[in-house]
Amino acid sequence: MEHTPNYPTDQWCVREDTLNPDLLHQGESIFSIGNGYLGFRGNFEQGAPVYQNGTYVNGFYEYRPIHYGEEAYGFPKSSQTMINLTDCKIIKLFINGEPLDLLNDQITHYLRTLDMQQGTLTCELIWHTSLGIDVQVTSTRFVSLQRKHLAVIQYEVKLLNADAEVTISSEMISNESNQLNEWDPRESAAFYGQVLLPDTNYCSSQSLFSSHTTKRSQLHLACLTDHQIDTQCPYRYRSHSTDSVGQVIYDIDAKMGNKITLKKYMAYYTGPQNSKQHLEDSSNECLHSAVTAGYDLLLFEHKKHMEHFWKHADIQIEGDDAAQQGLRFSLFQIFQSVGKSGERGISAKGLTGQGYEGHYFWDTEIYVIPTMVYTLPEIAKNLLIFRHSMLQYAREHARTLSQKGALFAWRTITGEPASAYFPASTAQYHINADIAYAVKKYVDVTQDKEFLYTYGAEILMETARFWLDFGFYNNRKDKQFCINGVTGPDEYTAIVNNNAYTNLMARENLWYAAEILSTIEQENPEKFEQMNIDPNEIKQWQDAADHMYIPYDEKTGIIPQDDSFLDKEPWDIQSIPKDHFPLLLHYHPLVIYRRQILKQPDLLLAMFLLRKYFTDEQLKQNFDYYDPLTTGDSSLSDCIQGIIASQIGYHDKVYEYFEETVEMDLKNINHNVKDGVHIASMAGAWLYITYGFAGMKDDDGNLSFDPKLPAHWKKLTIPLQINIHQLLITITPDTTTYTLTEGDQLTIRHKGQFINLSNNKPFPITR
Ligand code: BGC
C-alpha cells in the first residue's frame, strides 16, 4: 500500500521538509522537471536513495517484441517503450572520504522545493558528518525552456564549522534500469539487459561525452556535460570515461565558510542513428554557447518562459490554498511535459515516469488539447500537427483491420500500434473521433484556417472514410447507421455494438468532415482537387451521420452505454472489498466485462463533450444512473463526473470530485503516482474550473458562462485565450467581471444574456 504524502500547502511551491523513505518513489514523480523534450525525474544528485532513476527524452523509445501465447492476424509484433536514458544529473559528495547519505539521521536540515513559478527544483540540507563537520549543500536544477536540449545544475557546498577535504564526483551514468513491474499493466514493460548500446565516449578537461544507440529502433543519443567550478580554495580535478560511466572528480582543500560552487551543464541530443556526427556536433555547440552564457543568463531566459506561461495559464483561487497549489502543480507538470515543436506529443505520465511506457493516448486530444487551446494555442496546434504526422501509420493500421481511411493507434509513440491487448486498445476506435473533435475545438476557438486546410482537413477526411467503411446501415435497426464491435472509453466494458460514446463522437466526426470538405470544395477548388476526394464521399458521410444510431432506452429514459449494457448483471460497488480496487488488478477481465460496472465515465463524457445535444434533465437522468456504477479506477473519471455534477447542481458531489481531481497526484489518490503523474486528470482540473465552476459552454466556439463558486471560495480569476482575444474572468460570490485585456470586441453570453465586450472595459455583472 502506498503512503499518502502531505506536502505543506503553498501557493507556488511544493515542499518536502523531511525525507521519508516511504514517500521516496512518489516524490521522484512529484519533483520531476522537464521542458517537453527532456525530463528529469526528481532523483537526488547523490544518486541514492532511489526508487527509479529517470532521465527521459520525450518519444525516445526502443521497440519491444511482443510475444503472444496465441497469435492472430494483425496483432502488433512489437511495442515501443520510452526508455530511461543516460543519467547526467549525478553529483556525489564526500567529506574526508565519507559519502553523503541522505537517509542518515545526521541530516539536521532538509528542504526540497519545486518552485512552480520559476520552474526550478532546489534541495538544501545540512549534514553533520561522523567526524562532526557541518556541511551545507544546496542544489538547484532546471531543464531549459529556452534551449530544449539543455539542463543545468548549480551545486553549492559550504563547510560550516571546520576545514575538510571535499570531493565532488560529477557523473554521467548509462544504462540505468528499465525494469518495472510487468504484472501491473499500467506500469512499464521491462527491458532486460542493456538497451543503450555504447557507441563513443571520451572525456576532455572538465567535460564528458557519451553516445549510445538502440538496437531495434536505431535511435542515437548523444550526451555531453561540461562544468565550471568556482571556489577560493585550492582544488584539483581529474576525469575519466568508460562505456557506462563518465566522471569528473574534484578534490578540494575546503576552508570553513568558503562556498564551493559547481555548475554542471548537460546537453541531450537524439535522432536517427545515421545522424550521429551531427548530434555530437550539436551537443558541442549547445554546451559551448551555454557555458559562454553562464548559469545566471540561462536561468533568466528559462524564467521568462515560465512567466509567459503563467501569464496565459494561471488561474487564481482565493480562499482555497490547497486547490490553488494542486491546480498550479497540474498546469506546471503539463507544461513541463508537453512536446512543443510538432515532433512530439504528451504521454500519459508526461516526463515524470515510465508508467504506460511513455505512450501517447486520447488523453492528449480530449483532456490536454482543450486546455491548451485556451491557454497556449500554439502548443495545441503542434500536438495536432504531430498527430497528423502519424497518418501514414494510421492508414496502414486501418488496412490491417480491413478498413478504408485511417485508424490512429490507441497507444503509441511513433504512430504504430503498441498494445498486445486489443479489447482495451485497438477496439477503442473512438480515438479517431477524439482526434477529429480536438481539430474542431482548436479551429472553433482559434479560427486557424491555415492549420485546418494544411493538416486538419486530411485528418477529417481519413477518419470520416474510416467510419463510413467501418459502420453499416442495419436493417434490423430501421436502416440506421450502426458501429459494431468496439470498446468505448470505459475499459470495463469491451467489444460491444453501438457504444453510445463512439456513435455520438463518430457522428460529429462525419458531420464536421462533411462540412469542412464541402467548404473547401467551394472556397478552394484547387486544394480540393489535390485531396483526391470524390464529392460523393462527402454526401455519404453526411448521410451516415444523419442516420447514426444512438441507443435510447424507453423504459428508463436513459441512453444505454451500448446495445447490451443494460442487460448485464448489476454489480454493487459497495459490496466489493475496498482492497479489490482497481478491479483490473483483482479480477479477470471476463468477470468485469459481463457486469454493469464502469472504469471511467463513458456516456457522461460524451454528454460533456457534446453538451449542445443534451438538456439538463437528460444529464441528470443519465448521471443518476451511471455515476453510482463508476469505480473511478481510471484517473480520467473524477473531473468528468464532477463537471456534470456541477452543471446539474449536485453541489454535494461537486467539491468532493474536484478535490480528488486537483489532488490526484499531490495526495496520491490513485496510489500509483510513483509511476508518474496523471496528465489527463491534471488537464481535467483546468476543465473542471472552466466548464464546471465558471459554467463555460463553448459549443461550436460560442462562449457562454454560468459561474458557481464553491461556498468557501472568495475569488476565482481565469485567463482565456480566444483567437486574438485575451479574456479575463473574475468571479466572486456576488459578481462576475469580464475584461477583454487583448483584442477589440468579443461577444459572449452570461447566463443566457448576450454581452458585447470591448477592449479593457471591465463588464461586471451582479448575481
Ligand atoms: C484509461 C485510459 C487512458 C489511459 C492512459 C487508462 O487507465 O482507462 O482511458 O487513456 O489510462 O491515461
Tab-separated table of C-alpha atoms in Angstrom, residues 58-465:
chain	number	residue	atom	x	y	z
A	58	ASN	CA	10.007	12.556	-24.979
A	59	GLY	CA	9.481	9.967	-27.690
A	60	PHE	CA	12.897	8.280	-27.412
A	61	TYR	CA	11.971	4.627	-27.473
A	62	GLU	CA	13.082	1.129	-28.185
A	63	TYR	CA	10.944	-1.491	-29.865
A	64	ARG	CA	9.985	-4.298	-27.544
A	65	PRO	CA	8.916	-7.512	-29.263
A	66	ILE	CA	5.519	-8.739	-28.112
A	67	HIS	CA	5.331	-12.483	-27.535
A	68	TYR	CA	1.815	-13.855	-27.725
A	69	GLY	CA	0.644	-17.107	-26.239
A	70	GLU	CA	-1.667	-17.339	-29.235
A	71	GLU	CA	-1.054	-15.216	-32.282
A	72	ALA	CA	-3.769	-13.873	-34.532
A	73	TYR	CA	-3.754	-11.933	-37.758
A	74	GLY	CA	-2.900	-8.268	-37.417
A	75	PHE	CA	-1.626	-8.276	-33.856
A	76	PRO	CA	1.233	-5.796	-33.417
A	77	LYS	CA	4.570	-7.584	-33.453
A	78	SER	CA	6.229	-5.126	-31.136
A	79	SER	CA	5.532	-2.255	-28.832
A	80	GLN	CA	7.501	0.941	-28.417
A	81	THR	CA	8.699	1.784	-24.934
A	82	MET	CA	10.134	5.076	-23.746
A	83	ILE	CA	13.452	4.211	-22.182
A	84	ASN	CA	15.498	5.525	-19.370
A	85	LEU	CA	18.496	7.403	-20.739
A	86	THR	CA	21.986	8.256	-19.646
A	87	ASP	CA	21.807	9.997	-16.302
A	88	CYS	CA	23.817	13.198	-16.179
A	89	LYS	CA	22.310	14.605	-13.011
A	90	ILE	CA	24.548	12.646	-10.624
A	91	ILE	CA	26.835	14.738	-8.387
A	92	LYS	CA	28.198	12.792	-5.422
A	93	LEU	CA	29.649	14.451	-2.361
A	94	PHE	CA	32.275	13.071	0.028
A	95	ILE	CA	33.695	14.840	3.091
A	96	ASN	CA	37.020	13.402	4.192
A	97	GLY	CA	36.108	10.351	2.154
A	98	GLU	CA	32.705	9.871	3.821
A	99	PRO	CA	29.810	9.807	1.321
A	100	LEU	CA	26.736	11.934	1.885
A	101	ASP	CA	23.899	9.642	2.953
A	102	LEU	CA	20.565	11.376	2.743
A	103	LEU	CA	18.862	8.831	4.957
A	104	ASN	CA	21.417	9.323	7.711
A	105	ASP	CA	19.865	10.713	10.861
A	106	GLN	CA	22.662	13.279	10.934
A	107	ILE	CA	20.933	15.313	8.239
A	108	THR	CA	19.959	18.170	10.530
A	109	HIS	CA	18.134	20.235	7.931
A	110	TYR	CA	16.453	19.136	4.730
A	111	LEU	CA	14.215	21.034	2.341
A	112	ARG	CA	13.313	20.215	-1.226
A	113	THR	CA	11.354	22.829	-3.132
A	114	LEU	CA	9.732	22.643	-6.512
A	115	ASP	CA	9.274	26.273	-7.444
A	116	MET	CA	6.480	26.219	-9.991
A	117	GLN	CA	6.672	29.921	-10.715
A	118	GLN	CA	10.309	29.752	-11.782
A	119	GLY	CA	10.464	26.170	-12.974
A	120	THR	CA	13.308	25.077	-10.695
A	121	LEU	CA	13.933	22.286	-8.217
A	122	THR	CA	16.060	23.131	-5.201
A	123	CYS	CA	17.347	20.857	-2.490
A	124	GLU	CA	19.083	22.269	0.573
A	125	LEU	CA	20.422	20.339	3.500
A	126	ILE	CA	22.843	20.404	6.381
A	127	TRP	CA	24.778	17.262	7.137
A	128	HIS	CA	26.634	16.605	10.386
A	129	THR	CA	29.351	14.139	9.327
A	130	SER	CA	30.582	11.347	11.571
A	131	LEU	CA	33.690	13.465	12.228
A	132	GLY	CA	31.487	16.334	13.389
A	133	ILE	CA	31.760	18.577	10.335
A	134	ASP	CA	28.635	20.536	9.460
A	135	VAL	CA	28.208	20.802	5.704
A	136	GLN	CA	25.659	22.895	3.921
A	137	VAL	CA	24.654	21.655	0.478
A	138	THR	CA	22.309	23.470	-1.898
A	139	SER	CA	21.494	22.351	-5.402
A	140	THR	CA	19.246	24.000	-7.957
A	141	ARG	CA	18.337	22.461	-11.273
A	142	PHE	CA	16.238	23.351	-14.275
A	143	VAL	CA	15.618	21.959	-17.714
A	144	SER	CA	15.808	24.938	-20.002
A	145	LEU	CA	12.638	26.085	-21.709
A	146	GLN	CA	14.671	28.341	-23.959
A	147	ARG	CA	17.181	25.703	-25.127
A	148	LYS	CA	15.377	22.426	-25.266
A	149	HIS	CA	18.480	20.216	-25.289
A	150	LEU	CA	19.943	21.787	-22.181
A	151	ALA	CA	19.655	21.197	-18.434
A	152	VAL	CA	21.688	22.868	-15.721
A	153	ILE	CA	22.523	22.168	-12.087
A	154	GLN	CA	24.134	24.577	-9.676
A	155	TYR	CA	25.625	22.634	-6.760
A	156	GLU	CA	26.954	24.542	-3.738
A	157	VAL	CA	28.859	23.208	-0.761
A	158	LYS	CA	29.916	25.137	2.341
A	159	LEU	CA	31.671	23.827	5.432
A	160	LEU	CA	30.130	25.496	8.456
A	161	ASN	CA	32.424	24.635	11.377
A	162	ALA	CA	35.771	23.214	10.175
A	163	ASP	CA	38.065	22.740	7.192
A	164	ALA	CA	37.947	19.393	5.390
A	165	GLU	CA	38.797	17.517	2.225
A	166	VAL	CA	35.782	17.839	-0.051
A	167	THR	CA	35.387	15.530	-3.017
A	168	ILE	CA	32.720	16.126	-5.606
A	169	SER	CA	32.244	13.488	-8.258
A	170	SER	CA	30.118	14.675	-11.135
A	171	GLU	CA	28.985	11.695	-13.167
A	172	MET	CA	27.283	10.505	-16.281
A	173	ILE	CA	25.852	7.010	-15.959
A	174	SER	CA	24.465	4.997	-18.827
A	175	ASN	CA	22.046	2.120	-18.884
A	176	GLU	CA	20.002	2.854	-15.815
A	177	SER	CA	17.441	0.202	-15.068
A	178	ASN	CA	14.299	-0.088	-17.170
A	179	GLN	CA	12.830	-2.872	-15.105
A	180	LEU	CA	9.479	-2.195	-13.571
A	181	ASN	CA	6.593	-4.348	-12.549
A	182	GLU	CA	5.410	-6.298	-15.573
A	183	TRP	CA	2.409	-7.523	-13.699
A	184	ASP	CA	0.685	-4.159	-13.435
A	185	PRO	CA	-0.462	-3.203	-16.952
A	186	ARG	CA	-0.293	0.474	-16.019
A	187	GLU	CA	3.434	0.276	-15.452
A	188	SER	CA	6.148	-0.020	-17.993
A	189	ALA	CA	7.066	-3.301	-19.542
A	190	ALA	CA	10.523	-4.461	-18.618
A	191	PHE	CA	13.620	-4.467	-20.733
A	192	TYR	CA	16.335	-6.783	-19.579
A	193	GLY	CA	19.988	-6.186	-20.210
A	194	GLN	CA	21.494	-3.228	-21.983
A	195	VAL	CA	19.054	-1.200	-24.015
A	196	LEU	CA	21.518	1.512	-24.946
A	197	LEU	CA	24.424	0.090	-26.883
A	198	PRO	CA	27.639	2.059	-26.371
A	199	ASP	CA	28.971	3.991	-29.296
A	200	THR	CA	31.515	6.669	-28.382
A	201	ASN	CA	32.751	8.046	-25.077
A	202	TYR	CA	35.512	10.393	-24.065
A	203	CYS	CA	36.459	12.981	-21.524
A	204	SER	CA	38.340	16.156	-22.071
A	205	SER	CA	39.305	18.508	-19.280
A	206	GLN	CA	36.057	19.003	-17.317
A	207	SER	CA	33.721	17.656	-19.946
A	208	LEU	CA	32.330	14.205	-20.620
A	209	PHE	CA	30.786	12.810	-23.758
A	210	SER	CA	28.983	9.563	-24.332
A	211	SER	CA	26.767	8.318	-27.089
A	212	HIS	CA	24.592	5.249	-27.450
A	213	THR	CA	22.369	3.599	-29.952
A	214	THR	CA	19.299	1.444	-29.593
A	215	LYS	CA	19.371	-1.896	-31.308
A	216	ARG	CA	15.946	-2.103	-32.908
A	217	SER	CA	14.667	1.447	-33.202
A	218	GLN	CA	18.112	2.581	-34.374
A	219	LEU	CA	17.947	5.803	-32.446
A	220	HIS	CA	21.034	7.605	-31.325
A	221	LEU	CA	21.598	9.529	-28.107
A	222	ALA	CA	24.471	11.954	-27.614
A	223	CYS	CA	25.109	13.364	-24.142
A	224	LEU	CA	27.640	15.965	-23.264
A	225	THR	CA	28.303	17.602	-19.909
A	226	ASP	CA	30.619	20.415	-19.005
A	227	HIS	CA	31.425	22.080	-15.706
A	228	GLN	CA	32.511	25.351	-14.162
A	229	ILE	CA	33.855	25.351	-10.651
A	230	ASP	CA	34.071	28.489	-8.589
A	231	THR	CA	35.966	28.432	-5.288
A	232	GLN	CA	38.668	30.325	-3.398
A	233	CYS	CA	40.010	27.016	-2.080
A	234	PRO	CA	42.792	25.033	-3.754
A	235	TYR	CA	41.457	22.181	-5.876
A	236	ARG	CA	42.469	19.569	-8.412
A	237	TYR	CA	40.323	17.645	-10.834
A	238	ARG	CA	40.619	14.529	-12.952
A	239	SER	CA	38.220	12.945	-15.364
A	240	HIS	CA	37.751	9.574	-16.963
A	241	SER	CA	35.215	7.873	-19.079
A	242	THR	CA	34.120	4.335	-19.982
A	243	ASP	CA	31.198	2.832	-21.898
A	244	SER	CA	28.930	3.157	-18.952
A	245	VAL	CA	30.341	5.780	-16.594
A	246	GLY	CA	31.983	9.157	-17.021
A	247	GLN	CA	33.313	11.124	-14.062
A	248	VAL	CA	34.854	14.496	-13.378
A	249	ILE	CA	36.178	14.357	-9.822
A	250	TYR	CA	37.103	17.494	-7.876
A	251	ASP	CA	39.280	17.261	-4.774
A	252	ILE	CA	39.101	20.485	-2.839
A	253	ASP	CA	41.049	21.550	0.241
A	254	ALA	CA	37.991	23.284	1.557
A	255	LYS	CA	38.104	26.007	4.146
A	256	MET	CA	35.359	26.659	6.604
A	257	GLY	CA	32.932	29.344	5.382
A	258	ASN	CA	34.166	29.349	1.775
A	259	LYS	CA	31.467	28.414	-0.684
A	260	ILE	CA	32.295	25.953	-3.462
A	261	THR	CA	30.028	26.282	-6.476
A	262	LEU	CA	29.921	23.724	-9.246
A	263	LYS	CA	27.859	24.425	-12.327
A	264	LYS	CA	27.011	21.445	-14.451
A	265	TYR	CA	25.702	21.925	-17.976
A	266	MET	CA	24.132	18.950	-19.717
A	267	ALA	CA	23.151	18.569	-23.356
A	268	TYR	CA	20.974	15.778	-24.756
A	269	TYR	CA	20.617	15.256	-28.485
A	270	THR	CA	18.666	12.438	-30.077
A	271	GLY	CA	17.972	11.407	-33.638
A	272	PRO	CA	18.314	8.604	-36.134
A	273	GLN	CA	21.470	6.562	-35.952
A	274	ASN	CA	22.766	7.961	-39.215
A	275	SER	CA	22.785	11.493	-37.798
A	276	LYS	CA	25.242	10.676	-35.029
A	277	GLN	CA	28.003	13.048	-36.088
A	278	HIS	CA	25.513	15.853	-36.372
A	279	LEU	CA	24.178	15.078	-32.897
A	280	GLU	CA	27.641	15.118	-31.393
A	281	ASP	CA	28.476	18.413	-33.099
A	282	SER	CA	25.193	19.930	-31.977
A	283	SER	CA	25.797	18.921	-28.381
A	284	ASN	CA	29.184	20.633	-28.546
A	285	GLU	CA	27.697	23.800	-29.954
A	286	CYS	CA	24.900	23.783	-27.415
A	287	LEU	CA	27.243	23.462	-24.457
A	288	HIS	CA	29.741	25.913	-25.797
A	289	SER	CA	27.027	28.521	-26.087
A	290	ALA	CA	25.525	27.600	-22.682
A	291	VAL	CA	28.839	27.797	-20.821
A	292	THR	CA	29.579	31.113	-22.506
A	293	ALA	CA	26.167	32.454	-21.497
A	294	GLY	CA	26.602	31.206	-17.919
A	295	TYR	CA	24.170	29.983	-15.316
A	296	ASP	CA	22.525	33.299	-14.452
A	297	LEU	CA	21.624	34.189	-18.007
A	298	LEU	CA	20.376	30.667	-18.706
A	299	LEU	CA	18.166	30.793	-15.640
A	300	PHE	CA	16.908	34.233	-16.598
A	301	GLU	CA	15.897	33.034	-20.094
A	302	HIS	CA	14.222	29.997	-18.629
A	303	LYS	CA	12.238	32.060	-16.132
A	304	LYS	CA	10.985	34.317	-18.922
A	305	HIS	CA	9.276	31.293	-20.468
A	306	MET	CA	7.706	30.395	-17.159
A	307	GLU	CA	6.474	33.956	-16.833
A	308	HIS	CA	4.913	33.800	-20.283
A	309	PHE	CA	3.289	30.504	-19.476
A	310	TRP	CA	1.737	31.716	-16.231
A	311	LYS	CA	0.558	34.917	-17.835
A	312	HIS	CA	-1.600	32.800	-20.134
A	313	ALA	CA	-2.437	29.872	-17.929
A	314	ASP	CA	-2.524	30.951	-14.312
A	315	ILE	CA	-5.908	30.519	-12.698
A	316	GLN	CA	-6.035	32.201	-9.305
A	317	ILE	CA	-8.150	30.953	-6.465
A	318	GLU	CA	-8.668	32.986	-3.318
A	319	GLY	CA	-9.937	31.124	-0.289
A	320	ASP	CA	-8.536	27.678	-1.052
A	321	ASP	CA	-4.742	27.433	-0.960
A	322	ALA	CA	-4.694	23.666	-1.352
A	323	ALA	CA	-6.743	23.888	-4.550
A	324	GLN	CA	-4.511	26.710	-5.775
A	325	GLN	CA	-1.417	24.608	-5.202
A	326	GLY	CA	-2.913	21.496	-6.801
A	327	LEU	CA	-4.088	23.422	-9.820
A	328	ARG	CA	-0.762	25.149	-10.368
A	329	PHE	CA	1.025	21.847	-9.920
A	330	SER	CA	-1.215	20.305	-12.564
A	331	LEU	CA	-0.647	23.057	-15.096
A	332	PHE	CA	3.044	23.145	-14.296
A	333	GLN	CA	3.561	19.441	-14.967
A	334	ILE	CA	1.586	19.594	-18.202
A	335	PHE	CA	3.763	22.460	-19.377
A	336	GLN	CA	6.962	20.669	-18.317
A	337	SER	CA	5.924	17.533	-20.215
A	338	VAL	CA	4.172	18.643	-23.347
A	339	GLY	CA	6.008	18.448	-26.676
A	340	LYS	CA	6.065	21.951	-28.113
A	341	SER	CA	7.555	21.592	-31.563
A	342	GLY	CA	5.124	19.418	-33.526
A	343	GLU	CA	7.508	16.464	-33.358
A	344	ARG	CA	6.436	15.009	-30.022
A	345	GLY	CA	3.277	14.612	-28.019
A	346	ILE	CA	2.469	14.337	-24.356
A	347	SER	CA	2.473	10.921	-22.789
A	348	ALA	CA	0.018	9.746	-20.143
A	349	LYS	CA	2.594	10.331	-17.401
A	350	GLY	CA	4.368	13.219	-19.052
A	351	LEU	CA	8.104	13.134	-18.444
A	352	THR	CA	7.741	12.115	-14.828
A	353	GLY	CA	7.899	8.325	-15.013
A	354	GLN	CA	7.732	5.307	-17.268
A	355	GLY	CA	4.146	4.325	-16.471
A	356	TYR	CA	2.223	3.375	-19.614
A	357	GLU	CA	5.618	3.158	-21.360
A	358	GLY	CA	5.657	6.825	-22.297
A	359	HIS	CA	2.758	6.279	-24.703
A	360	TYR	CA	0.517	8.946	-26.156
A	361	PHE	CA	-3.211	8.223	-25.788
A	362	TRP	CA	-6.502	10.043	-26.444
A	363	ASP	CA	-5.697	11.808	-23.157
A	364	THR	CA	-3.973	14.337	-25.420
A	365	GLU	CA	-6.969	15.232	-27.547
A	366	ILE	CA	-9.780	15.019	-25.026
A	367	TYR	CA	-8.061	16.458	-21.959
A	368	VAL	CA	-4.837	18.281	-22.788
A	369	ILE	CA	-5.650	19.947	-26.107
A	370	PRO	CA	-8.817	21.739	-24.884
A	371	THR	CA	-6.741	23.095	-22.000
A	372	MET	CA	-4.002	24.287	-24.320
A	373	VAL	CA	-6.421	25.722	-26.889
A	374	TYR	CA	-7.500	28.334	-24.339
A	375	THR	CA	-4.067	28.968	-22.825
A	376	LEU	CA	-1.234	28.383	-25.298
A	377	PRO	CA	-2.964	27.529	-28.598
A	378	GLU	CA	0.358	27.160	-30.388
A	379	ILE	CA	1.014	24.058	-28.303
A	380	ALA	CA	-2.430	22.649	-29.130
A	381	LYS	CA	-1.699	23.204	-32.796
A	382	ASN	CA	1.658	21.465	-32.598
A	383	LEU	CA	0.133	18.469	-30.832
A	384	LEU	CA	-2.325	18.148	-33.701
A	385	ILE	CA	0.394	18.575	-36.301
A	386	PHE	CA	2.236	15.776	-34.548
A	387	ARG	CA	-0.870	13.570	-34.794
A	388	HIS	CA	-1.140	14.444	-38.435
A	389	SER	CA	2.403	13.154	-38.913
A	390	MET	CA	1.145	9.719	-37.833
A	391	LEU	CA	-1.373	9.486	-40.674
A	392	GLN	CA	0.658	7.074	-42.750
A	393	TYR	CA	0.790	4.574	-39.896
A	394	ALA	CA	-2.906	5.188	-39.264
A	395	ARG	CA	-3.694	4.298	-42.865
A	396	GLU	CA	-1.695	1.082	-42.566
A	397	HIS	CA	-3.437	0.264	-39.307
A	398	ALA	CA	-6.828	0.683	-40.987
A	399	ARG	CA	-5.726	-1.707	-43.754
A	400	THR	CA	-4.643	-4.278	-41.167
A	401	LEU	CA	-8.209	-4.121	-39.894
A	402	SER	CA	-9.551	-4.406	-43.456
A	403	GLN	CA	-10.873	-0.837	-43.481
A	404	LYS	CA	-10.547	2.234	-45.643
A	405	GLY	CA	-9.332	5.608	-44.408
A	406	ALA	CA	-7.117	5.800	-41.361
A	407	LEU	CA	-7.290	4.452	-37.833
A	408	PHE	CA	-4.972	6.065	-35.304
A	409	ALA	CA	-3.255	3.727	-32.865
A	410	TRP	CA	-4.829	3.693	-29.419
A	411	ARG	CA	-1.467	3.982	-27.686
A	412	THR	CA	1.755	4.750	-29.418
A	413	ILE	CA	4.945	6.734	-29.633
A	414	THR	CA	5.710	6.549	-33.333
A	415	GLY	CA	2.169	6.196	-34.619
A	416	GLU	CA	2.402	2.404	-34.835
A	417	PRO	CA	0.091	0.374	-32.594
A	418	ALA	CA	1.824	-0.634	-29.375
A	419	SER	CA	-0.555	-2.749	-27.361
A	420	ALA	CA	-0.950	-6.501	-27.215
A	421	TYR	CA	-4.368	-6.382	-25.592
A	422	PHE	CA	-6.770	-5.443	-28.381
A	423	PRO	CA	-10.036	-5.369	-26.355
A	424	ALA	CA	-8.766	-2.311	-24.480
A	425	SER	CA	-6.645	-0.843	-27.240
A	426	THR	CA	-7.295	-1.426	-30.941
A	427	ALA	CA	-11.026	-1.758	-30.224
A	428	GLN	CA	-11.053	1.801	-28.892
A	429	TYR	CA	-11.753	3.092	-32.368
A	430	HIS	CA	-13.172	6.232	-30.781
A	431	ILE	CA	-9.646	7.664	-30.802
A	432	ASN	CA	-10.308	8.678	-34.408
A	433	ALA	CA	-13.305	10.760	-33.390
A	434	ASP	CA	-11.440	12.154	-30.383
A	435	ILE	CA	-8.731	13.490	-32.673
A	436	ALA	CA	-11.324	14.968	-35.032
A	437	TYR	CA	-13.033	16.531	-32.015
A	438	ALA	CA	-9.776	18.198	-30.979
A	439	VAL	CA	-9.282	19.520	-34.512
A	440	LYS	CA	-12.746	21.097	-34.339
A	441	LYS	CA	-12.183	22.531	-30.885
A	442	TYR	CA	-8.886	24.079	-31.947
A	443	VAL	CA	-10.332	25.540	-35.133
A	444	ASP	CA	-13.549	26.771	-33.475
A	445	VAL	CA	-11.583	28.719	-30.904
A	446	THR	CA	-8.624	29.950	-32.949
A	447	GLN	CA	-10.216	30.222	-36.421
A	448	ASP	CA	-6.894	28.937	-37.737
A	449	LYS	CA	-7.894	28.170	-41.350
A	450	GLU	CA	-4.347	27.601	-42.449
A	451	PHE	CA	-3.973	24.732	-39.998
A	452	LEU	CA	-7.357	23.394	-40.993
A	453	TYR	CA	-6.540	23.309	-44.688
A	454	THR	CA	-2.977	22.054	-44.300
A	455	TYR	CA	-3.458	19.422	-41.602
A	456	GLY	CA	-6.949	19.264	-40.119
A	457	ALA	CA	-8.842	18.569	-43.335
A	458	GLU	CA	-6.781	15.487	-44.120
A	459	ILE	CA	-7.327	14.083	-40.637
A	460	LEU	CA	-11.071	14.714	-41.001
A	461	MET	CA	-11.208	13.133	-44.431
A	462	GLU	CA	-9.339	9.965	-43.461
A	463	THR	CA	-11.199	9.446	-40.182
A	464	ALA	CA	-14.561	10.022	-41.900
A	465	ARG	CA	-13.613	7.485	-44.572
